[in-house]
Amino acid sequence: MVKIVAKYLFTGRGLIINNALLEYDEKSGQIISVDVAKQSDLTDYKFYDGAIVPGFVNAHCHVELSHLVDLFKQGTGMDGFIQQINSLRETVDAQGRIKALEEGMETLYNQGVSAMGDISNCSESFDCKSKSKIFTRTFLEVFGTEEVDAPGVIESVLELQKEALKYGINAAPTPHSCYTSHPKLIQMAAAEGLKSGYISYHSQESSQEEDMIRYGKGELSDDYNQRGCSVPKLNPDGALCYFLEILKPLVNIESGMVEENVILVHNVTTDQASIDAAKRVLKNSYWVTCPMSNIFIHRELPNLPLLAENDLNICIGTDSLSSNTHFSIVDEMKTIQNAFPQISMAQMIKWATINGAKAIGCDSQYGTIEVGKAPGLVFIDGVVEDQTGELRLTEQSKSVRII
Ligand SMILES: [Zn+2]
């Protein structure tokens, strides 16, 4: 048994214990006890002068794109980003791509990521994920703008799913977004994914996406027209409402709602009307923010205080290294803290742990520091109290896995 004392312990459920004593099994990582440290307990312990938090849950990553680090221009908007991904994705050979994703997984693990929702378009990450200590749920993402191609796309993604199952990883199809996929394909992929209980969808990532769906104009719309693709039917209520309309035939007959977990990633342009519409259709929605990726591509952030006021299940993701300079959940949280100082550290830790664990269905083991669980333990240094007594990350804060 290992005994540690932490200046601050974040349970993951929004609670902070000052001067906490934590005991865990060295081999399994299972939590044996957690309490306020008493003077009589203080023998044979290790002291951590900072915060101990549960292992992080990275709710959105594309680890198979790790070889694209440092290749993309920043601030290009979504159209520029898509052009770069099309021209650069295959510039590194398979061996190089696999080496990069293995290093990516290791970096994520060492800085404290215990579980991850990860997007795959191919099988290159399956072997690594099957061997990793990180629990992963893999979303086999599809796109395609033409209705006629949809059955073929679904057929090949079901083949990819069979391959993933051979590696023993959890994987199911998911639709990518409204600006890459025909509504029929979105619906067919969602129907397949919901059989597993989970889909993950890129939602309201940019104003270009909104312009395309609301008004049929803007860079993404122009790109569709230039390439001669079938354009989406306009929806004046915006991109999320457009997606909800597509999901409506998939609702549970009794409740009239989609009951499975629907993970909405990005939400940069999400407003109150979109949230209200989602609450009417989605019983279990999760709202992932990838702040550093949003700044990288669009120089914009979602209205996180609005999402928080609505009591939504907010989660944090790193997105891929094509739209991020590095993997760091703590740096994602610093970005949020700098933009929205009203959001507390306890709130952000909850987003980065239990909310993500619920989103990808691993909360019985991960996401909180509780007796009997083995969530992984992470130390964050450089945590200070501000003038009001609120805990804050500092520029120097870093995370490291304890177990
Ligand atoms: Zn993504």
Coordinates of C-alpha atoms and ligand atoms in Angstrom, one line a residue:
M1 CA 0.0 0.0 0.0
V2 CA 1.2 3.5 -0.9
K3 CA 0.4 6.5 1.2
I4 CA 0.4 10.0 -0.2
V5 CA -0.6 13.4 1.2
A6 CA -1.6 16.1 -1.3
K7 CA -1.9 19.8 -0.6
Y8 CA -5.1 19.7 -2.7
L9 CA -7.0 16.7 -3.9
F10 CA -9.7 17.0 -6.6
T11 CA -12.1 14.1 -6.5
G12 CA -13.3 14.7 -10.1
R13 CA -16.9 15.4 -8.9
G14 CA -16.2 19.1 -8.3
L15 CA -14.9 18.7 -4.7
I16 CA -11.6 19.7 -3.4
I17 CA -10.0 18.2 -0.2
N18 CA -7.3 20.3 1.3
N19 CA -4.4 18.4 2.9
A20 CA -5.7 15.0 1.8
L21 CA -4.5 11.6 2.7
L22 CA -4.8 9.0 0.0
E23 CA -3.9 5.3 0.1
Y24 CA -3.8 3.0 -2.9
D25 CA -2.6 -0.4 -3.9
E26 CA 0.7 -0.1 -5.6
K27 CA 0.1 -2.9 -8.1
S28 CA -3.5 -2.3 -9.2
G29 CA -3.7 1.4 -8.5
Q30 CA -7.0 0.8 -6.7
I31 CA -7.9 3.5 -4.2
I32 CA -8.0 2.1 -0.6
S33 CA -8.9 5.2 1.3
V34 CA -9.3 9.0 0.8
D35 CA -9.7 11.4 3.7
V36 CA -8.4 14.6 5.3
A37 CA -4.9 13.9 6.7
K38 CA -4.7 13.9 10.5
Q39 CA -1.5 14.4 12.4
S40 CA -1.5 10.8 13.6
D41 CA -1.6 9.5 9.9
L42 CA 1.6 11.2 9.0
T43 CA 4.1 8.4 8.8
D44 CA 5.7 6.8 5.7
Y45 CA 4.0 9.0 3.2
K46 CA 5.0 11.1 0.2
F47 CA 3.9 14.7 0.1
Y48 CA 2.8 16.4 -3.1
D49 CA 2.9 20.1 -3.0
G50 CA 0.2 20.8 -5.6
A51 CA -3.0 19.0 -6.8
I52 CA -3.7 15.3 -7.1
V53 CA -6.5 14.6 -9.6
P54 CA -7.9 11.4 -11.2
G55 CA -6.4 10.2 -14.5
F56 CA -7.6 12.4 -17.3
V57 CA -10.1 11.4 -20.0
N58 CA -9.2 12.9 -23.3
A59 CA -12.7 13.0 -24.9
H60 CA -11.5 13.8 -28.4
C61 CA -8.4 12.8 -30.2
H62 CA -7.3 11.5 -33.7
V63 CA -4.1 9.8 -32.6
E64 CA -3.5 8.4 -36.1
L65 CA -2.8 12.0 -37.3
S66 CA 0.2 12.4 -34.9
H67 CA 2.7 12.5 -37.8
L68 CA 1.2 15.8 -38.9
V69 CA 2.7 17.7 -36.0
D70 CA 4.2 21.1 -37.0
L71 CA 3.1 20.7 -40.7
F72 CA 0.0 22.8 -40.8
K73 CA -0.3 26.6 -41.1
Q74 CA -2.4 28.1 -38.2
G75 CA -5.4 30.4 -38.5
T76 CA -6.4 29.1 -41.9
G77 CA -10.1 28.5 -41.1
M78 CA -11.9 25.2 -41.9
D79 CA -11.5 25.4 -45.7
G80 CA -7.7 25.9 -45.4
F81 CA -7.5 23.1 -42.8
I82 CA -9.3 20.6 -45.1
Q83 CA -7.0 21.5 -48.0
Q84 CA -3.9 20.9 -45.8
I85 CA -5.2 17.6 -44.5
N86 CA -5.9 16.3 -48.0
S87 CA -2.4 17.3 -49.3
L88 CA -0.3 16.3 -46.2
R89 CA -2.0 13.2 -44.7
E90 CA 0.1 10.8 -46.8
T91 CA 3.4 12.7 -46.8
V92 CA 4.9 10.4 -44.1
D93 CA 5.2 6.6 -44.8
A94 CA 3.2 4.0 -42.8
Q95 CA 6.2 3.2 -40.5
G96 CA 6.6 6.9 -39.7
R97 CA 2.9 7.4 -39.1
I98 CA 2.8 4.4 -36.7
K99 CA 5.9 5.6 -34.8
A100 CA 4.4 9.0 -34.4
L101 CA 1.1 7.7 -33.1
E102 CA 2.9 5.4 -30.6
E103 CA 4.8 8.3 -29.3
G104 CA 1.6 10.3 -29.1
M105 CA -0.1 7.6 -27.0
E106 CA 2.9 7.4 -24.7
T107 CA 3.0 11.2 -24.2
L108 CA -0.7 11.1 -23.4
Y109 CA -0.3 8.3 -20.9
N110 CA 2.7 9.8 -19.1
Q111 CA 1.0 13.1 -18.5
G112 CA -2.0 11.4 -17.1
V113 CA -4.5 10.4 -19.7
S114 CA -6.2 7.2 -18.5
A115 CA -9.0 6.9 -21.1
M116 CA -9.7 8.4 -24.5
G117 CA -12.3 8.8 -27.1
D118 CA -10.3 8.4 -30.3
I119 CA -11.3 8.9 -34.0
S120 CA -10.0 6.5 -36.6
N121 CA -10.4 6.6 -40.4
C122 CA -8.2 3.5 -40.9
S123 CA -6.7 0.6 -38.9
E124 CA -3.2 2.1 -38.3
S125 CA -3.7 2.8 -34.6
F126 CA -5.5 -0.4 -33.6
D127 CA -2.4 -2.4 -32.7
C128 CA -1.1 0.4 -30.5
K129 CA -4.4 1.0 -28.8
S130 CA -4.9 -2.7 -28.1
K131 CA -1.5 -2.7 -26.2
S132 CA -1.8 0.7 -24.5
K133 CA -2.7 1.1 -20.9
I134 CA -5.0 3.8 -21.9
F135 CA -8.7 2.7 -22.2
T136 CA -9.9 3.7 -25.6
R137 CA -13.2 3.9 -27.3
T138 CA -12.7 4.2 -31.1
F139 CA -15.0 6.0 -33.4
L140 CA -14.7 4.8 -37.0
E141 CA -15.5 8.0 -38.7
V142 CA -16.9 8.2 -42.2
F143 CA -17.5 11.0 -44.7
G144 CA -18.7 11.4 -48.3
T145 CA -20.8 14.0 -49.9
E146 CA -22.9 11.9 -52.3
E147 CA -25.9 9.9 -51.4
V148 CA -25.1 7.2 -54.0
D149 CA -21.8 6.4 -52.3
A150 CA -23.3 6.0 -48.8
P151 CA -24.1 2.3 -48.8
G152 CA -20.5 1.5 -50.0
V153 CA -19.0 3.7 -47.3
I154 CA -21.0 1.9 -44.7
E155 CA -20.0 -1.5 -46.1
S156 CA -16.3 -0.6 -45.8
V157 CA -16.6 0.9 -42.3
L158 CA -18.3 -2.3 -41.1
E159 CA -15.3 -4.2 -42.5
L160 CA -13.0 -1.8 -40.5
Q161 CA -15.1 -2.5 -37.4
K162 CA -14.5 -6.2 -37.8
E163 CA -10.8 -5.6 -38.0
A164 CA -10.9 -3.4 -34.8
L165 CA -12.8 -6.2 -33.0
K166 CA -10.0 -8.6 -33.9
Y167 CA -7.7 -6.4 -31.9
G168 CA -10.1 -6.4 -29.0
I169 CA -10.8 -2.7 -29.0
N170 CA -14.2 -1.0 -28.7
A171 CA -15.0 0.5 -32.0
A172 CA -18.1 1.5 -34.0
P173 CA -18.9 3.8 -36.9
T174 CA -19.7 7.4 -36.5
P175 CA -20.5 10.3 -38.9
H176 CA -17.9 13.1 -39.3
S177 CA -19.8 16.3 -39.9
C178 CA -22.4 18.2 -41.9
Y179 CA -19.8 19.8 -44.1
T180 CA -18.2 16.5 -45.3
S181 CA -21.1 14.1 -45.4
H182 CA -24.4 13.6 -47.1
P183 CA -27.3 13.6 -44.6
K184 CA -28.1 10.0 -45.7
L185 CA -24.6 8.9 -44.8
I186 CA -24.7 10.8 -41.5
Q187 CA -28.0 9.0 -40.7
M188 CA -26.7 5.5 -41.7
A189 CA -23.4 5.9 -39.8
A190 CA -25.3 7.3 -36.8
A191 CA -27.7 4.3 -36.9
E192 CA -24.7 1.9 -36.9
G193 CA -22.8 3.8 -34.2
L194 CA -25.8 4.1 -31.9
K195 CA -26.0 0.2 -31.8
S196 CA -22.8 0.4 -29.7
G197 CA -24.4 3.1 -27.5
Y198 CA -22.1 6.0 -28.7
I199 CA -21.5 8.3 -31.5
S200 CA -19.1 11.3 -31.7
Y201 CA -19.8 14.1 -34.2
H202 CA -17.9 17.2 -35.2
S203 CA -20.5 19.9 -34.4
Q204 CA -20.6 23.7 -34.9
E205 CA -16.9 23.9 -35.2
S206 CA -16.7 27.1 -37.3
S207 CA -18.7 30.0 -38.6
Q208 CA -18.0 28.7 -42.1
E209 CA -20.0 25.6 -41.2
E210 CA -22.9 27.7 -40.0
D211 CA -22.7 29.9 -43.1
M212 CA -23.0 26.8 -45.3
I213 CA -26.0 25.3 -43.4
R214 CA -27.9 28.5 -42.6
Y215 CA -27.3 30.5 -45.8
G216 CA -25.6 28.3 -48.4
K217 CA -22.6 30.6 -48.6
G218 CA -19.1 31.0 -47.4
E219 CA -15.8 29.2 -48.1
L220 CA -17.1 25.6 -47.3
S221 CA -20.1 26.2 -49.5
D222 CA -17.9 27.6 -52.3
D223 CA -15.6 24.6 -52.1
Y224 CA -18.6 22.2 -52.4
N225 CA -19.8 24.1 -55.5
Q226 CA -16.3 24.1 -57.1
R227 CA -16.0 20.4 -56.6
G228 CA -19.5 19.8 -57.9
C229 CA -20.7 18.1 -54.6
S230 CA -24.3 17.8 -53.6
V231 CA -24.9 20.7 -51.3
P232 CA -26.7 20.2 -47.9
K233 CA -30.3 21.4 -47.6
L234 CA -30.4 24.7 -45.8
N235 CA -31.5 25.0 -42.2
P236 CA -32.0 28.5 -40.9
D237 CA -31.7 27.3 -37.3
G238 CA -28.1 26.3 -37.8
A239 CA -25.8 23.3 -38.0
L240 CA -26.8 21.5 -34.8
C241 CA -30.5 21.7 -35.7
Y242 CA -29.6 20.3 -39.1
F243 CA -27.9 17.3 -37.4
L244 CA -30.8 16.8 -34.9
E245 CA -33.3 16.7 -37.8
I246 CA -31.2 13.8 -39.3
L247 CA -31.2 12.0 -36.0
K248 CA -35.0 12.3 -35.4
P249 CA -35.9 9.0 -37.2
L250 CA -33.5 7.3 -34.8
V251 CA -35.2 8.3 -31.6
N252 CA -36.5 5.8 -29.0
I253 CA -40.2 5.3 -29.8
E254 CA -41.3 5.7 -26.1
S255 CA -39.2 8.6 -25.0
G256 CA -39.1 10.4 -28.4
M257 CA -35.4 11.0 -27.7
V258 CA -32.1 9.6 -28.8
E259 CA -31.1 7.8 -25.6
E260 CA -27.6 6.7 -26.4
N261 CA -24.5 8.9 -25.8
V262 CA -24.1 11.6 -28.4
I263 CA -20.8 13.3 -28.2
L264 CA -20.8 16.7 -29.9
V265 CA -17.2 17.9 -30.5
H266 CA -16.1 21.6 -30.7
N267 CA -19.4 23.6 -30.3
V268 CA -17.6 26.9 -31.2
T269 CA -20.7 28.5 -32.6
T270 CA -23.2 26.9 -30.2
D271 CA -25.9 29.3 -29.0
Q272 CA -28.8 29.1 -26.6
A273 CA -31.3 28.1 -29.4
S274 CA -29.0 25.2 -30.5
I275 CA -28.7 24.0 -26.8
D276 CA -32.5 24.2 -26.3
A277 CA -33.0 22.1 -29.5
A278 CA -30.5 19.5 -28.4
K279 CA -32.1 19.2 -25.0
R280 CA -35.4 18.2 -26.8
V281 CA -33.8 15.5 -28.9
L282 CA -30.7 14.1 -27.0
K283 CA -31.2 12.4 -23.7
N284 CA -27.4 11.9 -23.1
S285 CA -25.4 14.6 -24.8
Y286 CA -21.8 15.4 -24.1
W287 CA -20.2 18.6 -25.3
V288 CA -16.5 18.4 -25.9
T289 CA -14.2 21.4 -26.1
C290 CA -10.8 21.3 -27.8
P291 CA -9.7 24.9 -27.1
M292 CA -6.2 24.8 -28.4
S293 CA -7.4 23.2 -31.7
N294 CA -10.1 25.9 -32.1
I295 CA -7.5 28.6 -31.6
F296 CA -5.1 26.8 -34.0
I297 CA -7.6 26.6 -36.9
H298 CA -10.1 29.5 -36.3
R299 CA -8.7 31.8 -33.6
E300 CA -12.0 31.3 -31.8
L301 CA -13.3 29.5 -28.7
P302 CA -16.7 28.2 -27.7
N303 CA -18.9 30.1 -25.3
L304 CA -18.1 27.7 -22.4
P305 CA -19.7 29.9 -19.7
L306 CA -23.0 29.5 -21.7
L307 CA -22.6 25.7 -21.9
A308 CA -21.8 25.6 -18.2
E309 CA -24.8 27.8 -17.3
N310 CA -27.0 25.2 -19.1
D311 CA -25.6 22.5 -17.0
L312 CA -24.3 20.5 -20.0
N313 CA -21.9 17.7 -19.6
I314 CA -18.8 19.5 -20.8
C315 CA -15.7 17.4 -21.6
I316 CA -12.1 18.3 -22.8
G317 CA -10.2 16.9 -25.7
T318 CA -6.9 17.6 -27.3
D319 CA -8.0 16.9 -30.9
S320 CA -5.1 15.8 -33.2
L321 CA -1.6 17.0 -33.7
S322 CA -2.6 18.3 -37.1
S323 CA -4.5 21.1 -35.3
N324 CA -2.6 21.3 -32.1
T325 CA 1.1 21.8 -31.3
H326 CA 1.3 19.2 -28.5
F327 CA -0.9 16.9 -26.4
S328 CA -1.5 18.4 -22.9
I329 CA -4.7 18.4 -21.0
V330 CA -3.3 20.8 -18.5
D331 CA -2.4 23.3 -21.3
E332 CA -6.0 22.9 -22.6
M333 CA -7.2 23.8 -19.1
K334 CA -4.9 26.8 -19.0
T335 CA -6.3 28.0 -22.3
I336 CA -9.8 27.8 -20.8
Q337 CA -8.7 29.6 -17.6
N338 CA -7.1 32.4 -19.5
A339 CA -10.2 33.0 -21.7
F340 CA -12.8 32.4 -19.0
P341 CA -11.4 33.1 -15.5
Q342 CA -14.9 32.7 -14.0
I343 CA -14.6 28.9 -14.6
S344 CA -13.1 27.3 -11.6
M345 CA -10.3 24.7 -11.6
A346 CA -12.6 22.2 -9.9
Q347 CA -15.1 22.6 -12.7
M348 CA -12.4 22.1 -15.3
I349 CA -11.0 19.0 -13.6
K350 CA -14.6 17.5 -13.7
W351 CA -14.7 18.2 -17.4
A352 CA -11.4 16.6 -17.9
T353 CA -12.2 13.5 -15.9
I354 CA -15.6 12.1 -14.9
N355 CA -17.6 13.9 -17.7
G356 CA -15.3 12.4 -20.3
A357 CA -15.5 9.0 -18.6
K358 CA -19.3 9.0 -18.7
A359 CA -19.2 10.1 -22.3
I360 CA -17.2 7.1 -23.4
G361 CA -18.7 4.7 -20.9
C362 CA -15.8 3.9 -18.6
D363 CA -16.9 5.8 -15.4
S364 CA -17.2 2.6 -13.3
Q365 CA -13.4 2.5 -13.3
Y366 CA -12.2 6.0 -14.3
G367 CA -12.9 9.7 -13.8
T368 CA -13.1 10.0 -10.0
I369 CA -10.9 9.3 -6.9
E370 CA -13.2 7.0 -5.0
V371 CA -12.5 3.9 -2.9
G372 CA -12.5 0.8 -5.1
K373 CA -11.8 2.6 -8.4
A374 CA -8.4 2.6 -10.1
P375 CA -8.7 5.8 -12.1
G376 CA -5.0 6.5 -12.4
L377 CA -3.6 9.4 -10.3
V378 CA -2.0 12.5 -11.7
F379 CA 0.0 15.3 -10.0
I380 CA -0.3 18.9 -11.2
D381 CA 2.3 21.3 -9.9
G382 CA 2.3 25.1 -9.9
V383 CA -1.2 25.3 -8.5
V384 CA -1.8 28.6 -6.5
E385 CA -4.6 30.3 -4.6
D386 CA -5.6 33.7 -6.0
Q387 CA -6.6 36.7 -3.9
T388 CA -10.2 35.3 -3.6
G389 CA -8.9 31.9 -2.4
E390 CA -9.7 30.2 -5.8
L391 CA -7.2 27.6 -7.0
R392 CA -5.6 28.5 -10.3
L393 CA -3.2 26.9 -12.7
T394 CA -0.1 28.9 -13.5
E395 CA 1.9 29.1 -16.7
Q396 CA 4.4 26.7 -15.1
S397 CA 1.8 24.0 -14.3
K398 CA 2.5 20.6 -15.7
S399 CA 1.0 17.2 -15.1
V400 CA 2.7 13.9 -14.4
R401 CA 1.2 10.4 -13.8
I402 CA 1.8 9.0 -10.4
I403 CA 0.2 5.6 -11.2
Ligands
ZN1 ZN -11.6 16.1 -34.6

